């Protein structure tokens, strides 16, 4: 039996009067809109209990204005099962699926499948702050403001693609059906890729999207996930993609130990020191992107060879290298020599602004923190992450319940327990390379924030160089940098630019009518 009800959303004035109970809508809209909610009786979410229902569905209809054009869309929120080898449901994955509702030919309509990272993180971050139809109520640089809430996203990619946001097991509302299910079915590099590929098959089949051009987007550990999925989907689900977007990518299992690992941090140090205005005048007076190539060349051509020589490095040469590293990093020459040219990132976050009484954020070094003591080798906490949780957590709980009408007493896990996590067998960078080699349609976009210290921009470049060591895929690979951190889209200017880059990437990756997949 289908239950239908019409929910009439309040006008802007009423919403403002109830800002603590309802999220703020776009104040530019004065018209009354209607939202239709369809719930199947047999697939209601579990209310008044904290158990997973492996299949549930709630459908609502909305509009959003993107680049000045009104886009009608349907939102399907619910859960779909994860199947084991015997065809039994062992988990239910929570997802939110946005479809533009004025599209006549869904076969030509791109589908973007979106994951965040952790590996124990929900898809909330890109869902309500980047590509989806709503974004957080934050200031233009990404800092929390009150009242908490969300508003229309005028830069969403929903105008060019449908999007599904997926929460892996123990994130969001996704759970195993009971505690007896072995965790190694889900929690590991290879297990994660395998069960999510099976789930994607179920989702695509249920929603009749086999004909659609398909794209994966992942952020942070999500880049490890989608890089592995690109090949897993091809080899074991026989599903071929048009594009993969890596947002703030991990190392993707690409080896970079010893001198390479130590040296590659320097350009990030320089970017952070430039933002915090602690560089010498000759560098500080240059624009960021005019200064960084100089640091990058020094890193590749001088720092890596110097660190590789270790104790055999001439003392005068070592001192000269340290002096130049100090010039670029904002650290003292003595500190760099004390660390034998290999300064850890956690020490850098503590040391850079120590004399000013601040630490800098790990995932975004624009953010400052305050420690109990100025002494120490690393910050007490991640200044940026606590700021983000401040604004994201209320908004996602309000949005899912109030706007998407999905009601459950399960706790929405921003981060869930997924440990122990099995990291063995991480060849995901090479998996992606192989998928691109096998599939001439498959394109790659990499997006990095210059101030990201966890998945830094220069390591992302290095991964691309090593992923395509033969140089045969370069015409299908693009890197873009932004003046923010791990979640570059929290800065308003980068939200617009980064979404435009994805939009352009999707359109570029769609083959021309009749263009065959061949080299």
Short mmCIF file of C-alpha atoms in Angstrom, two decimals:
data_model
loop_
_atom_site.label_atom_id
_atom_site.label_comp_id
_atom_site.label_asym_id
_atom_site.label_seq_id
_atom_site.Cartn_x
_atom_site.Cartn_y
_atom_site.Cartn_z
CA UNK A 1 0.00 0.00 0.00
CA UNK A 2 1.33 3.42 -0.88
CA UNK A 3 0.85 6.34 1.42
CA UNK A 4 0.95 9.79 -0.14
CA UNK A 5 0.92 13.07 1.60
CA UNK A 6 1.52 16.59 0.46
CA UNK A 7 3.85 18.66 2.60
CA UNK A 8 3.66 22.39 1.99
CA UNK A 9 6.93 24.11 2.89
CA UNK A 10 6.62 27.44 4.63
CA UNK A 11 7.49 30.75 3.02
CA UNK A 12 10.75 32.49 3.79
CA UNK A 13 9.38 34.64 6.62
CA UNK A 14 7.98 31.65 8.48
CA UNK A 15 11.20 29.74 8.06
CA UNK A 16 13.20 32.57 9.54
CA UNK A 17 10.85 32.66 12.53
CA UNK A 18 11.45 28.95 13.11
CA UNK A 19 15.16 28.87 12.29
CA UNK A 20 16.02 26.63 15.24
CA UNK A 21 13.48 23.99 14.21
CA UNK A 22 13.74 24.22 10.43
CA UNK A 23 16.83 24.85 8.27
CA UNK A 24 17.05 28.15 6.45
CA UNK A 25 15.96 28.14 2.82
CA UNK A 26 16.99 30.57 0.11
CA UNK A 27 15.65 33.97 1.19
CA UNK A 28 15.47 35.04 -2.46
CA UNK A 29 12.55 32.65 -2.98
CA UNK A 30 9.25 34.14 -1.84
CA UNK A 31 6.95 31.66 -3.59
CA UNK A 32 5.34 28.73 -1.81
CA UNK A 33 6.62 25.38 -3.05
CA UNK A 34 5.18 21.91 -2.57
CA UNK A 35 6.98 18.70 -1.82
CA UNK A 36 5.40 15.33 -2.50
CA UNK A 37 6.48 12.52 -0.23
CA UNK A 38 5.88 8.90 -1.18
CA UNK A 39 6.53 6.13 1.32
CA UNK A 40 5.88 2.47 0.67
CA UNK A 41 4.26 0.88 3.70
CA UNK A 42 6.47 -2.18 3.49
CA UNK A 43 9.64 -0.10 3.12
CA UNK A 44 9.33 2.54 5.79
CA UNK A 45 12.53 3.29 7.69
CA UNK A 46 12.70 1.82 11.18
CA UNK A 47 11.28 4.37 13.62
CA UNK A 48 11.27 4.07 17.42
CA UNK A 49 14.11 1.55 17.33
CA UNK A 50 17.81 1.55 16.53
CA UNK A 51 17.91 -1.35 14.10
CA UNK A 52 18.67 -1.32 10.38
CA UNK A 53 15.96 -2.02 7.83
CA UNK A 54 17.90 -3.35 4.84
CA UNK A 55 15.34 -1.98 2.40
CA UNK A 56 13.51 1.31 2.86
CA UNK A 57 12.43 4.11 0.55
CA UNK A 58 11.22 7.69 0.90
CA UNK A 59 10.72 9.86 -2.19
CA UNK A 60 10.44 13.65 -2.18
CA UNK A 61 10.32 16.20 -5.01
CA UNK A 62 12.13 19.54 -5.03
CA UNK A 63 13.63 22.29 -7.15
CA UNK A 64 17.00 24.02 -6.98
CA UNK A 65 18.35 26.99 -8.92
CA UNK A 66 21.74 26.17 -10.46
CA UNK A 67 23.61 28.83 -12.42
CA UNK A 68 20.40 30.83 -12.61
CA UNK A 69 18.26 27.99 -13.98
CA UNK A 70 15.52 26.16 -12.05
CA UNK A 71 16.23 22.41 -11.86
CA UNK A 72 13.40 20.09 -10.74
CA UNK A 73 14.57 16.87 -9.10
CA UNK A 74 13.42 13.79 -7.24
CA UNK A 75 15.23 12.67 -4.08
CA UNK A 76 15.09 8.99 -3.13
CA UNK A 77 16.37 8.32 0.37
CA UNK A 78 16.61 4.84 1.79
CA UNK A 79 18.53 1.62 2.20
CA UNK A 80 19.46 -1.23 -0.14
CA UNK A 81 20.90 -4.61 0.89
CA UNK A 82 24.45 -5.90 0.73
CA UNK A 83 24.28 -9.55 -0.37
CA UNK A 84 26.62 -12.36 0.67
CA UNK A 85 27.76 -15.23 -1.55
CA UNK A 86 24.58 -17.18 -0.73
CA UNK A 87 22.27 -14.33 -1.68
CA UNK A 88 21.42 -13.36 1.91
CA UNK A 89 21.24 -9.75 3.05
CA UNK A 90 24.08 -9.08 5.51
CA UNK A 91 23.82 -5.27 5.70
CA UNK A 92 21.73 -2.34 4.61
CA UNK A 93 23.46 0.65 3.01
CA UNK A 94 21.92 4.07 3.40
CA UNK A 95 21.94 6.26 0.30
CA UNK A 96 20.45 9.46 -1.10
CA UNK A 97 19.76 9.53 -4.84
CA UNK A 98 19.02 12.74 -6.73
CA UNK A 99 17.50 12.55 -10.22
CA UNK A 100 16.72 15.54 -12.38
CA UNK A 101 13.02 15.01 -13.09
CA UNK A 102 12.64 16.85 -16.41
CA UNK A 103 15.00 14.51 -18.28
CA UNK A 104 13.40 12.54 -21.12
CA UNK A 105 16.27 10.20 -21.99
CA UNK A 106 17.87 8.73 -18.86
CA UNK A 107 20.18 6.58 -21.03
CA UNK A 108 22.18 9.68 -21.94
CA UNK A 109 22.04 11.20 -18.47
CA UNK A 110 25.34 10.83 -16.51
CA UNK A 111 25.21 9.14 -13.09
CA UNK A 112 27.73 10.14 -10.40
CA UNK A 113 28.29 7.71 -7.52
CA UNK A 114 29.80 9.55 -4.55
CA UNK A 115 31.84 8.28 -1.59
CA UNK A 116 33.73 9.96 1.22
CA UNK A 117 36.58 8.42 3.11
CA UNK A 118 37.82 7.78 6.62
CA UNK A 119 37.62 4.82 5.87
CA UNK A 120 34.92 5.13 8.54
CA UNK A 121 33.34 8.34 7.29
CA UNK A 122 29.82 8.95 5.98
CA UNK A 123 29.14 10.60 2.62
CA UNK A 124 27.84 13.70 4.40
CA UNK A 125 30.77 15.97 3.50
CA UNK A 126 30.40 16.14 -0.27
CA UNK A 127 26.65 15.52 0.01
CA UNK A 128 25.69 18.73 1.81
CA UNK A 129 28.73 20.91 1.11
CA UNK A 130 29.91 20.22 -2.45
CA UNK A 131 28.07 18.64 -5.36
CA UNK A 132 24.51 18.15 -4.05
CA UNK A 133 21.48 20.48 -4.20
CA UNK A 134 22.06 21.98 -0.73
CA UNK A 135 25.11 23.37 1.05
CA UNK A 136 25.89 24.26 4.65
CA UNK A 137 24.99 27.51 6.30
CA UNK A 138 28.61 28.63 6.83
CA UNK A 139 30.62 31.76 6.13
CA UNK A 140 32.48 32.30 2.85
CA UNK A 141 35.68 30.71 4.19
CA UNK A 142 33.94 27.62 5.63
CA UNK A 143 33.62 28.50 9.32
CA UNK A 144 30.46 27.65 11.33
CA UNK A 145 27.72 30.20 11.87
CA UNK A 146 24.45 29.93 13.77
CA UNK A 147 21.64 29.15 13.37
CA UNK A 148 22.83 25.85 11.95
CA UNK A 149 21.31 24.68 8.73
CA UNK A 150 21.61 24.58 4.97
CA UNK A 151 20.57 26.45 1.87
CA UNK A 152 20.34 25.93 -1.87
CA UNK A 153 23.56 25.12 -3.69
CA UNK A 154 23.70 27.38 -6.75
CA UNK A 155 26.75 25.50 -8.07
CA UNK A 156 25.53 21.88 -7.76
CA UNK A 157 26.34 19.52 -10.63
CA UNK A 158 22.73 18.30 -10.62
CA UNK A 159 22.12 20.27 -13.80
CA UNK A 160 24.40 17.90 -15.75
CA UNK A 161 24.30 14.64 -13.76
CA UNK A 162 22.23 12.58 -11.35
CA UNK A 163 24.02 11.79 -8.09
CA UNK A 164 23.86 9.03 -5.48
CA UNK A 165 25.63 9.45 -2.13
CA UNK A 166 26.51 6.15 -0.47
CA UNK A 167 27.34 5.45 3.18
CA UNK A 168 29.44 2.28 3.71
CA UNK A 169 28.72 -0.05 6.64
CA UNK A 170 28.80 1.65 10.08
CA UNK A 171 28.67 5.14 8.56
CA UNK A 172 25.56 7.30 8.26
CA UNK A 173 22.60 4.97 8.89
CA UNK A 174 24.29 1.94 7.25
CA UNK A 175 24.66 -1.16 9.44
CA UNK A 176 25.23 -4.89 9.31
CA UNK A 177 22.01 -6.83 9.96
CA UNK A 178 23.39 -8.22 13.23
CA UNK A 179 26.54 -8.48 15.31
CA UNK A 180 27.24 -12.01 14.12
CA UNK A 181 28.20 -10.85 10.60
CA UNK A 182 32.03 -11.06 10.36
CA UNK A 183 33.50 -7.57 10.12
CA UNK A 184 36.08 -8.76 7.59
CA UNK A 185 33.23 -8.81 5.08
CA UNK A 186 33.43 -5.00 5.09
CA UNK A 187 36.47 -3.57 6.87
CA UNK A 188 39.52 -3.71 4.63
CA UNK A 189 40.81 -2.32 1.34
CA UNK A 190 39.82 -5.32 -0.75
CA UNK A 191 36.66 -6.25 1.19
CA UNK A 192 35.39 -2.67 1.00
CA UNK A 193 35.86 -2.54 -2.77
CA UNK A 194 34.30 -5.95 -3.32
CA UNK A 195 31.05 -5.46 -1.41
CA UNK A 196 30.55 -1.90 -2.63
CA UNK A 197 30.94 -3.03 -6.25
CA UNK A 198 28.22 -5.63 -5.64
CA UNK A 199 26.02 -2.95 -4.05
CA UNK A 200 26.54 -0.60 -7.00
CA UNK A 201 25.43 -3.41 -9.31
CA UNK A 202 22.23 -3.77 -7.28
CA UNK A 203 21.62 -0.02 -7.27
CA UNK A 204 22.22 0.42 -11.00
CA UNK A 205 19.99 -2.56 -11.82
CA UNK A 206 17.16 -1.51 -9.50
CA UNK A 207 17.20 2.02 -10.92
CA UNK A 208 17.59 1.03 -14.57
CA UNK A 209 20.87 2.96 -15.05
CA UNK A 210 22.92 0.43 -17.01
CA UNK A 211 22.75 2.56 -20.16
CA UNK A 212 23.86 5.76 -18.43
CA UNK A 213 27.42 7.13 -18.56
CA UNK A 214 28.81 6.49 -15.06
CA UNK A 215 31.27 8.40 -12.90
CA UNK A 216 32.78 7.74 -9.49
CA UNK A 217 33.86 10.50 -7.13
CA UNK A 218 35.72 9.90 -3.88
CA UNK A 219 37.29 12.13 -1.27
CA UNK A 220 40.26 11.26 0.95
CA UNK A 221 40.11 7.49 1.65
CA UNK A 222 37.22 7.55 -0.80
CA UNK A 223 39.86 8.05 -3.51
CA UNK A 224 41.43 4.71 -2.53
CA UNK A 225 37.94 3.22 -2.67
CA UNK A 226 36.92 4.54 -6.10
CA UNK A 227 40.33 3.87 -7.66
CA UNK A 228 39.93 0.20 -6.70
CA UNK A 229 36.27 0.18 -7.73
CA UNK A 230 37.13 1.37 -11.24
CA UNK A 231 38.83 -1.95 -11.97
CA UNK A 232 36.61 -4.11 -9.75
CA UNK A 233 33.50 -2.87 -11.56
CA UNK A 234 35.09 -3.64 -14.93
CA UNK A 235 36.49 -7.05 -14.06
CA UNK A 236 33.78 -8.52 -11.83
CA UNK A 237 30.61 -6.52 -12.50
CA UNK A 238 31.33 -5.85 -16.20
CA UNK A 239 30.45 -2.22 -15.65
CA UNK A 240 32.57 0.36 -17.47
CA UNK A 241 32.97 3.96 -16.35
CA UNK A 242 33.43 7.25 -18.14
CA UNK A 243 35.25 9.04 -15.36
CA UNK A 244 36.77 9.00 -11.88
CA UNK A 245 37.17 12.12 -9.75
CA UNK A 246 39.70 12.02 -6.90
CA UNK A 247 39.18 14.77 -4.32
CA UNK A 248 42.16 15.18 -1.95
CA UNK A 249 43.60 11.77 -2.89
CA UNK A 250 45.51 9.39 -0.63
CA UNK A 251 48.73 7.71 -1.73
CA UNK A 252 46.68 5.02 -3.55
CA UNK A 253 49.13 2.30 -2.59
CA UNK A 254 51.88 3.94 -4.68
CA UNK A 255 55.27 3.46 -3.03
CA UNK A 256 57.05 6.63 -1.89
CA UNK A 257 59.09 5.70 1.18
CA UNK A 258 62.34 7.16 2.49
CA UNK A 259 63.75 10.32 0.89
CA UNK A 260 60.79 10.78 -1.48
CA UNK A 261 58.24 10.68 1.34
CA UNK A 262 60.29 13.13 3.42
CA UNK A 263 60.90 15.62 0.61
CA UNK A 264 57.44 15.77 -0.92
CA UNK A 265 56.05 17.61 2.14
CA UNK A 266 58.03 20.79 1.47
CA UNK A 267 55.70 22.42 -1.13
CA UNK A 268 52.79 21.98 1.28
CA UNK A 269 54.89 23.54 4.07
CA UNK A 270 55.60 26.48 1.76
CA UNK A 271 51.93 26.96 0.84
CA UNK A 272 50.92 26.94 4.51
CA UNK A 273 53.70 29.34 5.52
CA UNK A 274 52.63 31.68 2.68
CA UNK A 275 49.01 31.65 3.86
CA UNK A 276 50.05 32.31 7.48
CA UNK A 277 52.31 35.15 6.27
CA UNK A 278 55.54 33.89 7.85
CA UNK A 279 57.71 33.65 4.71
CA UNK A 280 60.51 36.10 3.84
CA UNK A 281 59.39 39.14 1.85
CA UNK A 282 60.78 37.92 -1.49
CA UNK A 283 58.39 34.93 -1.33
CA UNK A 284 55.53 36.48 0.61
CA UNK A 285 55.15 39.24 -1.98
CA UNK A 286 54.62 36.70 -4.77
CA UNK A 287 51.26 35.12 -5.47
CA UNK A 288 50.90 31.56 -4.13
CA UNK A 289 50.85 29.85 -7.52
CA UNK A 290 53.76 31.96 -8.73
CA UNK A 291 55.87 30.94 -5.72
CA UNK A 292 55.14 27.20 -5.53
CA UNK A 293 56.78 26.01 -8.81
CA UNK A 294 60.12 27.28 -7.47
CA UNK A 295 59.66 25.15 -4.33
CA UNK A 296 58.53 22.13 -6.33
CA UNK A 297 61.63 22.24 -8.56
CA UNK A 298 63.90 22.56 -5.53
CA UNK A 299 62.13 19.59 -3.90
CA UNK A 300 62.55 17.28 -6.89
CA UNK A 301 66.02 18.34 -8.00
CA UNK A 302 67.79 19.02 -4.71
CA UNK A 303 65.95 17.87 -1.59
CA UNK A 304 65.29 14.27 -2.64
CA UNK A 305 68.95 13.65 -3.67
CA UNK A 306 70.22 15.36 -0.50
CA UNK A 307 68.08 13.25 1.86
CA UNK A 308 68.97 10.12 -0.11
CA UNK A 309 72.66 10.69 0.65
CA UNK A 310 72.04 10.64 4.41
CA UNK A 311 75.27 10.72 6.41
CA UNK A 312 77.33 10.86 3.21
CA UNK A 313 75.99 14.32 2.39
CA UNK A 314 78.71 16.98 2.63
CA UNK A 315 78.09 19.05 5.82
CA UNK A 316 78.32 22.35 3.95
CA UNK A 317 75.87 21.08 1.33
CA UNK A 318 73.54 19.86 4.07
CA UNK A 319 73.62 23.28 5.72
CA UNK A 320 72.90 24.99 2.41
CA UNK A 321 69.93 22.69 1.73
CA UNK A 322 68.59 23.28 5.25
CA UNK A 323 68.90 27.04 4.85
CA UNK A 324 66.91 26.94 1.61
CA UNK A 325 64.28 24.63 3.15
CA UNK A 326 63.96 27.09 6.04
CA UNK A 327 63.53 29.94 3.55
CA UNK A 328 60.61 28.12 1.90
CA UNK A 329 58.95 26.55 4.97
CA UNK A 330 58.84 29.24 7.64
CA UNK A 331 60.77 26.95 10.00
CA UNK A 332 64.22 27.67 11.39
CA UNK A 333 67.36 26.25 9.83
CA UNK A 334 68.27 24.70 13.21
CA UNK A 335 64.97 22.80 13.42
CA UNK A 336 65.46 21.40 9.92
CA UNK A 337 69.03 20.33 10.69
CA UNK A 338 67.90 18.77 13.99
CA UNK A 339 65.52 16.61 11.96
CA UNK A 340 68.19 15.79 9.33
CA UNK A 341 66.07 17.52 6.65
CA UNK A 342 63.11 15.23 7.42
CA UNK A 343 60.57 17.34 9.35
CA UNK A 344 57.38 15.43 10.35
CA UNK A 345 54.09 17.06 9.45
CA UNK A 346 52.68 16.87 12.99
CA UNK A 347 55.72 18.78 14.26
CA UNK A 348 55.25 21.37 11.49
CA UNK A 349 51.63 21.95 12.55
CA UNK A 350 52.85 22.64 16.09
CA UNK A 351 56.00 24.58 15.27
CA UNK A 352 55.03 27.02 12.50
CA UNK A 353 53.04 29.42 14.72
CA UNK A 354 54.39 28.31 18.10
CA UNK A 355 55.74 31.78 18.84
CA UNK A 356 52.27 33.23 18.19
CA UNK A 357 50.51 30.73 20.48
CA UNK A 358 48.69 28.78 17.75
CA UNK A 359 48.79 25.46 15.94
CA UNK A 360 47.64 24.99 12.34
CA UNK A 361 45.08 22.48 11.12
CA UNK A 362 46.04 19.10 9.70
CA UNK A 363 43.42 18.87 6.96
CA UNK A 364 43.33 22.61 6.33
CA UNK A 365 46.16 24.78 7.59
CA UNK A 366 44.12 27.97 7.27
CA UNK A 367 42.53 26.94 10.59
CA UNK A 368 44.25 27.76 13.88
CA UNK A 369 44.06 25.88 17.17
CA UNK A 370 45.00 26.62 20.78
CA UNK A 371 46.93 24.03 22.81
CA UNK A 372 47.25 23.61 26.55
CA UNK A 373 51.01 24.18 26.28
CA UNK A 374 53.18 25.79 23.64
CA UNK A 375 55.71 23.00 24.20
CA UNK A 376 55.34 19.66 22.48
CA UNK A 377 55.81 17.77 19.22
CA UNK A 378 52.29 17.99 17.83
CA UNK A 379 48.89 19.71 18.26
CA UNK A 380 46.42 18.67 20.95
CA UNK A 381 43.58 18.38 18.41
CA UNK A 382 42.68 18.94 14.75
CA UNK A 383 41.47 22.54 14.64
CA UNK A 384 39.78 22.15 11.26
CA UNK A 385 37.91 18.90 11.95
CA UNK A 386 36.23 20.11 15.12
CA UNK A 387 35.16 23.23 13.23
CA UNK A 388 33.64 21.14 10.45
CA UNK A 389 31.76 18.81 12.81
CA UNK A 390 30.39 21.94 14.47
CA UNK A 391 28.46 22.86 11.30
CA UNK A 392 27.97 19.53 9.48
CA UNK A 393 26.42 17.39 12.23
CA UNK A 394 23.33 19.50 12.98
CA UNK A 395 22.76 20.20 9.28
CA UNK A 396 22.73 16.58 8.06
CA UNK A 397 20.42 15.44 10.87
CA UNK A 398 18.03 18.31 10.18
CA UNK A 399 18.15 17.88 6.42
CA UNK A 400 17.49 14.13 6.23
CA UNK A 401 14.60 14.26 8.69
CA UNK A 402 12.98 17.60 7.86
CA UNK A 403 13.58 17.95 4.13
CA UNK A 404 13.97 14.39 2.83
CA UNK A 405 11.44 13.06 5.37
CA UNK A 406 13.54 10.02 6.26
CA UNK A 407 12.82 9.36 9.93
CA UNK A 408 14.67 6.80 12.02
CA UNK A 409 16.03 6.57 15.55
CA UNK A 410 19.32 5.17 14.30
CA UNK A 411 22.19 7.54 15.04
CA UNK A 412 23.71 9.13 11.95
CA UNK A 413 27.39 8.20 12.25
CA UNK A 414 29.58 11.00 10.95
CA UNK A 415 32.39 8.58 11.77
CA UNK A 416 31.78 4.93 12.60
CA UNK A 417 33.92 2.11 13.97
CA UNK A 418 35.51 0.16 11.13
CA UNK A 419 38.54 -1.19 12.92
CA UNK A 420 40.55 -3.30 12.68
CA UNK A 421 40.87 -2.25 9.04
CA UNK A 422 42.87 -4.56 6.76
CA UNK A 423 45.19 -2.40 4.62
CA UNK A 424 46.89 -5.30 2.88
CA UNK A 425 46.63 -5.53 -0.87
CA UNK A 426 46.32 -1.80 -1.56
CA UNK A 427 47.22 -1.55 -5.24
CA UNK A 428 44.42 0.87 -5.96
CA UNK A 429 46.54 3.36 -7.91
CA UNK A 430 47.63 0.61 -10.26
CA UNK A 431 44.03 -0.68 -10.33
CA UNK A 432 42.98 2.70 -11.67
CA UNK A 433 45.81 2.74 -14.21
CA UNK A 434 44.81 -0.70 -15.45
CA UNK A 435 41.15 0.31 -15.70
CA UNK A 436 42.12 3.34 -17.79
CA UNK A 437 44.37 1.21 -19.97
CA UNK A 438 41.54 -1.24 -20.63
CA UNK A 439 38.84 1.40 -21.15
CA UNK A 440 39.52 4.23 -23.65
CA UNK A 441 36.43 6.07 -22.39
CA UNK A 442 37.74 6.37 -18.82
CA UNK A 443 38.99 9.84 -17.78
CA UNK A 444 40.54 11.06 -14.50
CA UNK A 445 40.21 14.37 -12.64
CA UNK A 446 42.25 15.05 -9.48
CA UNK A 447 41.33 17.96 -7.17
CA UNK A 448 43.63 19.16 -4.37
CA UNK A 449 43.69 21.97 -1.83
CA UNK A 450 47.05 23.68 -1.40
CA UNK A 451 46.58 23.84 2.39
CA UNK A 452 45.75 20.15 2.92
CA UNK A 453 48.42 18.54 5.10
CA UNK A 454 46.91 15.04 5.25
CA UNK A 455 46.57 14.42 1.49
CA UNK A 456 48.78 17.20 0.21
CA UNK A 457 48.65 18.58 -3.29
CA UNK A 458 52.24 17.73 -4.28
CA UNK A 459 51.81 14.10 -3.27
CA UNK A 460 48.69 14.07 -5.47
CA UNK A 461 50.78 15.29 -8.39
CA UNK A 462 53.42 12.67 -7.63
CA UNK A 463 50.74 9.95 -7.63
CA UNK A 464 49.62 11.03 -11.09
CA UNK A 465 53.20 10.95 -12.37
CA UNK A 466 53.74 7.44 -11.05
CA UNK A 467 50.29 6.18 -12.01
CA UNK A 468 51.11 7.02 -15.63
CA UNK A 469 54.87 6.42 -15.66
CA UNK A 470 54.77 5.57 -19.37
CA UNK A 471 53.01 8.83 -20.21
CA UNK A 472 50.35 7.09 -22.31
CA UNK A 473 47.30 8.27 -20.35
CA UNK A 474 48.15 11.95 -19.89
CA UNK A 475 45.55 13.17 -22.40
CA UNK A 476 42.84 11.72 -20.12
CA UNK A 477 44.25 12.99 -16.80
CA UNK A 478 43.72 16.44 -15.25
CA UNK A 479 44.89 18.01 -11.97
CA UNK A 480 43.35 21.11 -10.40
CA UNK A 481 44.51 23.04 -7.31
CA UNK A 482 42.48 25.27 -4.97
CA UNK A 483 43.31 27.89 -2.31
CA UNK A 484 41.85 25.92 0.56
CA UNK A 485 42.36 22.55 2.24
CA UNK A 486 41.11 18.97 2.26
CA UNK A 487 37.50 20.07 1.74
CA UNK A 488 38.29 22.80 -0.74
CA UNK A 489 34.59 23.29 -1.45
CA UNK A 490 33.98 24.86 1.99
CA UNK A 491 35.51 28.07 0.67
CA UNK A 492 32.83 29.77 -1.42
CA UNK A 493 35.10 30.74 -4.32
CA UNK A 494 36.42 27.19 -4.56
CA UNK A 495 32.93 25.68 -4.25
CA UNK A 496 31.99 27.42 -7.48
CA UNK A 497 35.27 26.75 -9.30
CA UNK A 498 35.61 23.11 -8.24
CA UNK A 499 32.03 22.25 -9.22
CA UNK A 500 32.60 23.91 -12.59
CA UNK A 501 35.70 21.77 -13.05
CA UNK A 502 33.65 18.62 -12.37
CA UNK A 503 30.89 19.84 -14.69
CA UNK A 504 33.41 20.46 -17.49
CA UNK A 505 35.10 17.12 -16.80
CA UNK A 506 31.82 15.21 -17.10
CA UNK A 507 30.95 16.87 -20.40
CA UNK A 508 34.47 16.26 -21.77
CA UNK A 509 34.37 12.58 -20.76
CA UNK A 510 31.13 11.92 -22.65
CA UNK A 511 31.98 10.46 -26.07
CA UNK A 512 30.62 12.08 -29.17
CA UNK A 513 27.66 10.42 -30.85
CA UNK A 514 28.93 7.21 -32.46
CA UNK A 515 32.48 7.53 -31.08
CA UNK A 516 33.79 4.03 -30.44
CA UNK A 517 35.87 3.05 -27.39
CA UNK A 518 39.18 2.31 -29.09
CA UNK A 519 42.74 3.61 -29.14
#
